[in-house]
Amino acid sequence: MQKRNHVSWYKLDNIAKIFPSTINKRDTKVFRFACELKEEVDRGTLQEALEQTLDDFPVYRSVLKRGLFWYYLETSTIKPIVQLETKPPCSPLYHQNKKSLLFEVSYFHNRINLEVFHSLSDGTGALQFLKSLVRYYLIKSHPEVFMNTPVLNDYDASLTQKKDDSFLKYYSENKPNFKIKSGPAYRIRLPRLSESRISVIEGKIPLNNMIQKARDYHVTLTVLVAALFMCAIEKEMAIKDKKYPVKLVVPVNLRKYFYSETVRNFFGLIDISYDFGKADNSLENVMQQIAKTMNEELTIESLTEKMNGSAALEHNIFARSVPLFLKDIVLHEVDRISEKERTAALSNVGKIDLPLELKPYVDSFDVIASTNVMQICMCSYENNLTITFTSAYNGTDIQKNFFRSLTQMGIPVQITSNNINES
């Protein structure tokens, strides 16, 4: 008798529900982490490491299914196969009419890439998967080194903790926040790249230089980068456009404020803005305004209100009874309107650490995300800070302004790109 496979299913978390309804050809809701090793990647060993990693992260075996009222995750027996990197970064992973896993692992020379559809996981969760993959890969690649030297896993969450819906755990009806949006933002006036492509420009920077510069200004690294990004945008604005503020949307890892070990989504969004038409436009003034906003927004009370506000729709009896095809239409329209209230996005994954025994084999990490506008993603490993722009626009003046401002501060930048610009 043939053994039947056990099928499990999971409700999507609060944030994950949005992504299937709002994907498009350019903004696929896919993000990529990459790890650059100091040696050539072996495909067979990486495949073995991937299969071992999946045993620790069974939720990654899920496919996305359409229900009558909501999307949901269902476990599958699909075996992921490691591929040589051939597709453009952040290509679609979710296809409505095709049963497929929501992540891919590829490689190219020294790089290991992990791409994830956002309904499955956020950056912090995906990073735990990638670190585990790299750990298993290096142990298998160097058995003579690690045979008698066990490499401890610095992420020891249980399977239950990994698949936990932390939005549901911390949701309360007491403090919903239905904050009225503040109005339209400045939209970058550049033609879009053809064929729904995105450009990628990466800058590698000594972390200690950036930390010291932030300390000189008495701000955090995120505030410094956000201010430089806004000022780089302002240099390309026409005077008539300065009636609109520059607004950045910034994801916040809620695990820093609420205990959670989940590998699924658990993040919130805050908005930071600056009105270049009314204020002193010096870098110091922009940083001061951003720091003030972040101090106000990054509190348990404020984040709880935002979390409850975004989850209120999910818990509303009327909304829950609306068929999925109507939810798709409404969420798509809400997302389209929301886009008018943001200029760009900035995501700081923060410092990535590895067990001490693995560090001699790893050079750097980087992260990028699909976008319909422009986005900075940044992370650091050892003394390497990687700041990467993804952009839907045909033009690189904003990126040039940003990196030039760093070099003018005396901070060296090593730049690479996917060379996609058309003019």
Short mmCIF file of C-alpha atoms in Angstrom, two decimals:
data_model
loop_
_atom_site.label_atom_id
_atom_site.label_comp_id
_atom_site.label_asym_id
_atom_site.label_seq_id
_atom_site.Cartn_x
_atom_site.Cartn_y
_atom_site.Cartn_z
CA MET A 1 0.00 0.00 0.00
CA GLN A 2 1.35 3.41 -0.96
CA LYS A 3 1.98 5.71 2.00
CA ARG A 4 -0.09 8.93 1.94
CA ASN A 5 1.73 12.16 2.58
CA HIS A 6 0.44 14.24 5.44
CA VAL A 7 -0.68 17.69 4.30
CA SER A 8 -0.69 20.64 6.69
CA TRP A 9 -1.98 24.12 6.03
CA TYR A 10 -1.39 27.50 7.64
CA LYS A 11 -3.36 30.72 7.61
CA LEU A 12 -1.34 33.58 6.18
CA ASP A 13 -0.17 36.11 8.73
CA ASN A 14 -1.62 39.61 8.67
CA ILE A 15 1.01 41.18 6.39
CA ALA A 16 1.34 38.13 4.15
CA LYS A 17 -2.31 38.43 3.07
CA ILE A 18 -1.55 41.63 1.16
CA PHE A 19 1.19 40.39 -1.16
CA PRO A 20 -0.65 37.95 -3.48
CA SER A 21 -3.24 40.63 -4.25
CA THR A 22 -0.71 43.36 -5.02
CA ILE A 23 2.04 41.73 -7.08
CA ASN A 24 2.75 42.98 -10.58
CA LYS A 25 5.35 42.28 -13.25
CA ARG A 26 7.87 44.74 -11.79
CA ASP A 27 7.13 44.51 -8.08
CA THR A 28 6.98 40.76 -7.65
CA LYS A 29 7.08 41.00 -3.82
CA VAL A 30 10.25 38.92 -3.99
CA PHE A 31 13.42 39.76 -2.09
CA ARG A 32 16.89 38.26 -2.32
CA PHE A 33 19.62 37.59 0.22
CA ALA A 34 23.03 36.64 -1.10
CA CYS A 35 26.08 35.30 0.68
CA GLU A 36 29.47 35.74 -0.96
CA LEU A 37 31.85 32.95 0.02
CA LYS A 38 35.62 33.02 -0.31
CA GLU A 39 35.50 29.89 -2.45
CA GLU A 40 33.64 28.57 -5.51
CA VAL A 41 30.21 27.10 -4.73
CA ASP A 42 29.72 23.38 -5.46
CA ARG A 43 26.22 22.64 -6.74
CA GLY A 44 25.92 19.10 -5.37
CA THR A 45 27.02 20.09 -1.88
CA LEU A 46 24.65 23.06 -1.91
CA GLN A 47 21.76 20.75 -2.89
CA GLU A 48 22.55 18.46 0.06
CA ALA A 49 22.75 21.45 2.39
CA LEU A 50 19.42 22.77 1.13
CA GLU A 51 17.66 19.46 1.80
CA GLN A 52 19.06 19.38 5.33
CA THR A 53 18.03 23.00 5.94
CA LEU A 54 14.46 22.25 4.86
CA ASP A 55 14.18 19.68 7.63
CA ASP A 56 14.73 22.55 10.08
CA PHE A 57 12.34 24.94 8.27
CA PRO A 58 9.37 22.79 7.14
CA VAL A 59 7.16 25.84 6.48
CA TYR A 60 9.43 26.52 3.48
CA ARG A 61 7.96 23.43 1.82
CA SER A 62 4.67 25.32 1.46
CA VAL A 63 2.82 26.41 -1.65
CA LEU A 64 0.30 29.24 -1.76
CA LYS A 65 -3.31 28.23 -2.37
CA ARG A 66 -6.48 30.26 -2.99
CA GLY A 67 -9.37 29.67 -0.59
CA LEU A 68 -12.88 31.05 -0.80
CA PHE A 69 -12.13 33.93 1.56
CA TRP A 70 -8.31 34.04 2.03
CA TYR A 71 -5.10 32.69 0.61
CA TYR A 72 -3.38 30.03 2.70
CA LEU A 73 -0.16 27.98 2.81
CA GLU A 74 -0.24 24.24 2.23
CA THR A 75 2.70 21.87 2.66
CA SER A 76 3.82 20.09 -0.49
CA THR A 77 6.20 17.34 -1.61
CA ILE A 78 7.84 19.51 -4.26
CA LYS A 79 11.61 19.10 -4.08
CA PRO A 80 13.52 22.36 -4.57
CA ILE A 81 16.44 22.06 -6.96
CA VAL A 82 19.47 24.32 -6.69
CA GLN A 83 19.98 26.23 -9.96
CA LEU A 84 22.82 28.12 -11.58
CA GLU A 85 21.73 31.77 -11.53
CA THR A 86 20.33 32.70 -14.94
CA LYS A 87 17.20 34.77 -14.24
CA PRO A 88 17.02 38.49 -13.42
CA PRO A 89 17.03 39.15 -9.67
CA CYS A 90 13.66 39.02 -7.89
CA SER A 91 11.86 37.30 -10.76
CA PRO A 92 8.31 36.08 -9.93
CA LEU A 93 8.04 33.09 -7.60
CA TYR A 94 4.28 32.96 -7.11
CA HIS A 95 2.18 32.00 -10.14
CA GLN A 96 -1.56 31.83 -9.61
CA ASN A 97 -2.07 28.90 -11.95
CA LYS A 98 1.05 26.96 -11.08
CA LYS A 99 1.82 24.97 -7.94
CA SER A 100 5.31 26.07 -6.95
CA LEU A 101 7.40 26.66 -3.87
CA LEU A 102 7.72 30.24 -2.64
CA PHE A 103 11.51 30.33 -2.56
CA GLU A 104 14.48 29.46 -4.77
CA VAL A 105 18.16 28.82 -4.12
CA SER A 106 20.67 29.58 -6.87
CA TYR A 107 24.41 30.12 -7.11
CA PHE A 108 26.96 31.86 -9.31
CA HIS A 109 30.71 31.42 -8.76
CA ASN A 110 31.15 32.31 -5.05
CA ARG A 111 27.58 33.50 -4.42
CA ILE A 112 24.69 31.66 -2.82
CA ASN A 113 21.34 33.36 -3.50
CA LEU A 114 18.11 32.86 -1.58
CA GLU A 115 15.01 34.46 -3.13
CA VAL A 116 11.73 34.47 -1.20
CA PHE A 117 8.15 35.50 -1.95
CA HIS A 118 7.07 37.83 0.85
CA SER A 119 3.93 35.87 1.79
CA LEU A 120 6.22 33.12 3.10
CA SER A 121 8.62 35.13 5.21
CA ASP A 122 10.14 38.51 5.95
CA GLY A 123 13.82 39.45 5.79
CA THR A 124 14.64 38.36 9.33
CA GLY A 125 13.00 34.97 8.85
CA ALA A 126 14.64 34.39 5.48
CA LEU A 127 18.01 35.35 6.89
CA GLN A 128 17.76 32.56 9.48
CA PHE A 129 17.11 30.12 6.61
CA LEU A 130 20.10 31.40 4.62
CA LYS A 131 22.45 31.30 7.62
CA SER A 132 21.42 27.70 8.29
CA LEU A 133 21.97 26.84 4.61
CA VAL A 134 25.44 28.40 4.63
CA ARG A 135 26.28 26.63 7.89
CA TYR A 136 25.32 23.20 6.52
CA TYR A 137 27.09 23.93 3.22
CA LEU A 138 30.42 24.84 4.84
CA ILE A 139 30.29 21.89 7.24
CA LYS A 140 29.75 19.54 4.30
CA SER A 141 32.41 21.28 2.19
CA HIS A 142 35.10 21.05 4.88
CA PRO A 143 34.54 17.80 6.79
CA GLU A 144 38.24 17.62 7.64
CA VAL A 145 37.90 20.89 9.56
CA PHE A 146 34.51 20.43 11.20
CA MET A 147 34.53 16.67 11.87
CA ASN A 148 35.76 17.15 15.41
CA THR A 149 34.74 20.77 15.80
CA PRO A 150 30.96 21.08 16.02
CA VAL A 151 29.60 24.40 14.81
CA LEU A 152 26.83 25.51 17.10
CA ASN A 153 23.63 26.85 15.58
CA ASP A 154 22.95 30.35 16.93
CA TYR A 155 19.22 29.99 16.07
CA ASP A 156 17.65 27.20 18.10
CA ALA A 157 13.93 28.03 17.88
CA SER A 158 11.53 25.09 17.98
CA LEU A 159 9.46 24.14 14.93
CA THR A 160 6.40 25.60 16.67
CA GLN A 161 8.17 28.90 17.31
CA LYS A 162 9.38 29.07 13.70
CA LYS A 163 5.88 28.82 12.21
CA ASP A 164 4.25 31.03 14.82
CA ASP A 165 1.87 33.79 13.62
CA SER A 166 3.17 36.52 15.92
CA PHE A 167 0.68 39.11 14.64
CA LEU A 168 -2.10 36.90 15.99
CA LYS A 169 -0.24 36.39 19.26
CA TYR A 170 0.12 40.11 19.98
CA TYR A 171 -3.13 41.42 18.45
CA SER A 172 -5.42 43.29 20.83
CA GLU A 173 -8.76 44.96 20.10
CA ASN A 174 -8.01 47.63 22.67
CA LYS A 175 -5.89 49.99 20.65
CA PRO A 176 -6.70 49.96 16.94
CA ASN A 177 -5.10 52.81 15.02
CA PHE A 178 -6.95 54.12 11.98
CA LYS A 179 -4.58 57.03 11.41
CA ILE A 180 -5.61 59.22 8.50
CA LYS A 181 -2.97 59.28 5.77
CA SER A 182 -1.07 62.52 5.43
CA GLY A 183 -1.53 63.03 1.68
CA PRO A 184 0.45 62.58 -1.51
CA ALA A 185 4.23 62.42 -1.61
CA TYR A 186 6.72 63.57 -4.22
CA ARG A 187 6.94 60.98 -7.00
CA ILE A 188 10.23 60.59 -8.82
CA ARG A 189 9.78 61.93 -12.35
CA LEU A 190 11.75 59.50 -14.49
CA PRO A 191 10.64 57.08 -17.23
CA ARG A 192 10.31 53.46 -16.19
CA LEU A 193 12.65 50.78 -17.47
CA SER A 194 11.14 48.73 -20.26
CA GLU A 195 9.95 45.13 -19.95
CA SER A 196 9.21 45.61 -16.22
CA ARG A 197 12.90 45.35 -15.34
CA ILE A 198 14.62 46.80 -12.29
CA SER A 199 18.14 48.16 -12.03
CA VAL A 200 20.47 47.16 -9.20
CA ILE A 201 23.36 49.33 -7.99
CA GLU A 202 25.35 48.12 -4.99
CA GLY A 203 27.85 50.01 -2.88
CA LYS A 204 30.24 48.27 -0.49
CA ILE A 205 31.44 50.54 2.28
CA PRO A 206 33.67 50.08 5.36
CA LEU A 207 31.20 49.81 8.24
CA ASN A 208 33.48 51.47 10.77
CA ASN A 209 33.71 54.60 8.60
CA MET A 210 29.91 54.86 8.40
CA ILE A 211 29.43 54.23 12.11
CA GLN A 212 31.98 56.93 12.95
CA LYS A 213 30.28 59.41 10.60
CA ALA A 214 26.89 58.69 12.19
CA ARG A 215 28.43 59.22 15.64
CA ASP A 216 29.90 62.52 14.48
CA TYR A 217 26.34 63.65 13.72
CA HIS A 218 24.94 62.00 16.92
CA VAL A 219 22.46 59.89 14.91
CA THR A 220 21.99 56.22 14.08
CA LEU A 221 23.26 54.61 10.88
CA THR A 222 19.68 54.31 9.59
CA VAL A 223 19.01 58.01 10.17
CA LEU A 224 22.24 58.99 8.37
CA VAL A 225 21.48 56.82 5.32
CA ALA A 226 17.82 57.94 5.19
CA ALA A 227 18.86 61.60 5.28
CA LEU A 228 21.47 61.13 2.55
CA PHE A 229 18.87 59.28 0.45
CA MET A 230 16.32 62.08 0.85
CA CYS A 231 18.90 64.76 0.02
CA ALA A 232 19.98 62.77 -3.06
CA ILE A 233 16.35 62.77 -4.22
CA GLU A 234 15.94 66.49 -3.46
CA LYS A 235 18.82 67.37 -5.79
CA GLU A 236 16.76 66.04 -8.73
CA MET A 237 13.47 67.75 -7.76
CA ALA A 238 12.06 70.67 -9.74
CA ILE A 239 11.10 73.71 -7.63
CA LYS A 240 7.41 73.20 -8.45
CA ASP A 241 7.61 69.62 -7.12
CA LYS A 242 8.77 70.76 -3.69
CA LYS A 243 5.17 71.39 -2.67
CA TYR A 244 5.14 67.64 -2.00
CA PRO A 245 7.26 66.13 0.81
CA VAL A 246 9.75 63.35 0.17
CA LYS A 247 8.43 60.30 2.02
CA LEU A 248 10.22 57.04 2.76
CA VAL A 249 8.49 53.94 4.05
CA VAL A 250 10.70 52.00 6.48
CA PRO A 251 10.01 48.38 7.57
CA VAL A 252 10.56 47.73 11.29
CA ASN A 253 11.47 44.29 12.64
CA LEU A 254 8.87 43.80 15.40
CA ARG A 255 10.94 41.01 16.98
CA LYS A 256 13.05 43.75 18.56
CA TYR A 257 9.98 44.96 20.46
CA PHE A 258 7.87 41.80 20.93
CA TYR A 259 9.39 38.41 21.71
CA SER A 260 9.15 36.18 18.66
CA GLU A 261 11.29 33.49 16.99
CA THR A 262 9.05 33.12 13.94
CA VAL A 263 10.49 32.79 10.44
CA ARG A 264 7.24 34.11 8.97
CA ASN A 265 6.39 37.80 8.55
CA PHE A 266 6.55 39.93 11.67
CA PHE A 267 7.30 43.50 10.71
CA GLY A 268 5.58 46.86 10.69
CA LEU A 269 5.95 49.98 8.56
CA ILE A 270 6.67 53.54 9.59
CA ASP A 271 6.73 56.62 7.37
CA ILE A 272 9.37 59.31 7.56
CA SER A 273 9.06 62.49 5.54
CA TYR A 274 10.73 65.83 4.92
CA ASP A 275 9.28 68.93 3.30
CA PHE A 276 12.06 70.46 1.20
CA GLY A 277 9.78 73.31 0.15
CA LYS A 278 9.39 74.82 3.60
CA ALA A 279 12.36 73.88 5.72
CA ASP A 280 16.09 74.37 6.07
CA ASN A 281 17.40 71.74 3.69
CA SER A 282 20.77 71.12 5.31
CA LEU A 283 21.74 67.50 5.96
CA GLU A 284 21.82 68.22 9.69
CA ASN A 285 18.25 69.51 9.65
CA VAL A 286 16.99 66.54 7.63
CA MET A 287 18.68 64.13 10.06
CA GLN A 288 17.18 65.95 13.03
CA GLN A 289 13.65 65.66 11.59
CA ILE A 290 14.08 61.96 10.75
CA ALA A 291 15.50 61.16 14.20
CA LYS A 292 12.56 62.94 15.85
CA THR A 293 10.03 60.96 13.81
CA MET A 294 11.73 57.64 14.48
CA ASN A 295 11.94 58.31 18.22
CA GLU A 296 8.19 58.95 18.24
CA GLU A 297 7.28 55.97 16.06
CA LEU A 298 9.61 53.31 17.45
CA THR A 299 7.91 52.74 20.79
CA ILE A 300 5.95 49.73 22.03
CA GLU A 301 2.80 51.85 22.29
CA SER A 302 3.01 53.29 18.78
CA LEU A 303 3.94 49.98 17.15
CA THR A 304 1.13 48.18 19.02
CA GLU A 305 -1.40 50.71 17.74
CA LYS A 306 -0.15 50.28 14.17
CA MET A 307 -0.19 46.49 14.45
CA ASN A 308 -3.72 46.46 15.81
CA GLY A 309 -4.87 48.91 13.15
CA SER A 310 -3.53 46.79 10.28
CA ALA A 311 -4.98 43.60 11.81
CA ALA A 312 -8.42 45.08 12.51
CA LEU A 313 -9.63 44.36 8.96
CA GLU A 314 -8.63 40.72 9.28
CA HIS A 315 -10.68 40.38 12.48
CA ASN A 316 -13.72 42.26 11.18
CA ILE A 317 -16.65 39.85 10.72
CA PHE A 318 -17.95 41.61 7.60
CA ALA A 319 -14.52 41.77 5.95
CA ARG A 320 -13.87 38.11 6.69
CA SER A 321 -17.06 37.14 4.83
CA VAL A 322 -16.09 38.99 1.62
CA PRO A 323 -15.03 36.55 -1.14
CA LEU A 324 -11.34 36.47 -2.03
CA PHE A 325 -11.78 37.79 -5.57
CA LEU A 326 -13.34 40.97 -4.14
CA LYS A 327 -10.60 41.26 -1.51
CA ASP A 328 -8.03 41.04 -4.34
CA ILE A 329 -9.66 44.01 -6.09
CA VAL A 330 -9.91 46.11 -2.92
CA LEU A 331 -6.37 45.37 -1.69
CA HIS A 332 -4.92 46.07 -5.14
CA GLU A 333 -6.66 49.46 -5.19
CA VAL A 334 -5.56 50.27 -1.61
CA ASP A 335 -1.98 49.46 -2.56
CA ARG A 336 -2.20 51.65 -5.67
CA ILE A 337 -3.41 54.58 -3.57
CA SER A 338 -0.74 53.94 -0.93
CA GLU A 339 1.95 54.16 -3.58
CA LYS A 340 1.00 57.80 -4.12
CA GLU A 341 1.83 58.47 -0.49
CA ARG A 342 5.43 57.30 -0.68
CA THR A 343 8.46 58.39 -2.69
CA ALA A 344 10.72 55.43 -2.01
CA ALA A 345 11.59 52.82 0.62
CA LEU A 346 14.49 52.05 2.91
CA SER A 347 15.11 48.74 4.66
CA ASN A 348 17.95 48.15 7.10
CA VAL A 349 18.36 44.46 7.92
CA GLY A 350 21.18 45.32 10.32
CA LYS A 351 24.24 43.37 11.37
CA ILE A 352 24.50 39.73 10.21
CA ASP A 353 26.53 37.43 12.42
CA LEU A 354 27.78 33.88 11.99
CA PRO A 355 29.40 31.33 14.30
CA LEU A 356 33.09 32.17 14.76
CA GLU A 357 34.24 28.95 13.03
CA LEU A 358 32.46 29.88 9.77
CA LYS A 359 33.67 33.46 9.42
CA PRO A 360 36.96 32.63 7.62
CA TYR A 361 34.91 31.21 4.72
CA VAL A 362 32.45 34.10 4.21
CA ASP A 363 33.23 37.44 2.59
CA SER A 364 29.96 39.39 2.68
CA PHE A 365 26.17 39.44 2.55
CA ASP A 366 23.80 41.64 0.59
CA VAL A 367 20.06 42.05 0.22
CA ILE A 368 17.78 43.52 -2.47
CA ALA A 369 14.03 43.72 -3.01
CA SER A 370 11.72 44.14 -5.98
CA THR A 371 10.12 47.55 -6.26
CA ASN A 372 7.76 49.61 -8.34
CA VAL A 373 9.62 52.80 -7.38
CA MET A 374 13.09 52.98 -5.76
CA GLN A 375 14.37 51.18 -2.68
CA ILE A 376 17.50 50.98 -0.57
CA CYS A 377 18.26 47.72 1.24
CA MET A 378 21.25 47.56 3.55
CA CYS A 379 22.99 45.03 5.79
CA SER A 380 26.42 44.54 7.27
CA TYR A 381 28.76 41.64 7.96
CA GLU A 382 32.04 42.11 9.81
CA ASN A 383 33.37 45.46 8.50
CA ASN A 384 31.44 45.36 5.19
CA LEU A 385 28.33 47.50 4.89
CA THR A 386 26.39 46.83 1.69
CA ILE A 387 23.89 49.46 0.52
CA THR A 388 21.95 48.38 -2.56
CA PHE A 389 19.55 50.40 -4.70
CA THR A 390 16.86 48.70 -6.71
CA SER A 391 14.96 50.97 -9.04
CA ALA A 392 12.16 50.78 -11.58
CA TYR A 393 13.39 54.01 -13.20
CA ASN A 394 15.62 54.59 -16.21
CA GLY A 395 18.23 56.88 -14.67
CA THR A 396 20.91 56.76 -11.99
CA ASP A 397 21.36 60.39 -10.90
CA ILE A 398 19.83 59.80 -7.45
CA GLN A 399 22.08 56.82 -6.81
CA LYS A 400 25.08 58.84 -8.05
CA ASN A 401 24.16 61.74 -5.74
CA PHE A 402 23.89 59.36 -2.78
CA PHE A 403 27.23 57.60 -3.23
CA ARG A 404 29.01 60.84 -4.19
CA SER A 405 27.88 62.41 -0.90
CA LEU A 406 29.60 59.55 0.91
CA THR A 407 32.87 59.91 -0.99
CA GLN A 408 32.78 63.67 -0.34
CA MET A 409 32.67 62.80 3.37
CA GLY A 410 35.87 60.80 2.85
CA ILE A 411 34.13 57.41 2.95
CA PRO A 412 35.33 54.98 0.23
CA VAL A 413 32.64 53.19 -1.83
CA GLN A 414 33.08 50.22 -4.16
CA ILE A 415 30.21 50.23 -6.68
CA THR A 416 28.85 47.45 -8.88
CA SER A 417 25.66 47.30 -10.96
CA ASN A 418 23.68 45.05 -13.28
CA ASN A 419 24.23 47.60 -16.09
CA ILE A 420 20.62 47.76 -17.23
CA ASN A 421 20.08 51.46 -17.93
CA GLU A 422 18.78 52.27 -21.37
CA SER A 423 19.92 55.86 -21.90
#
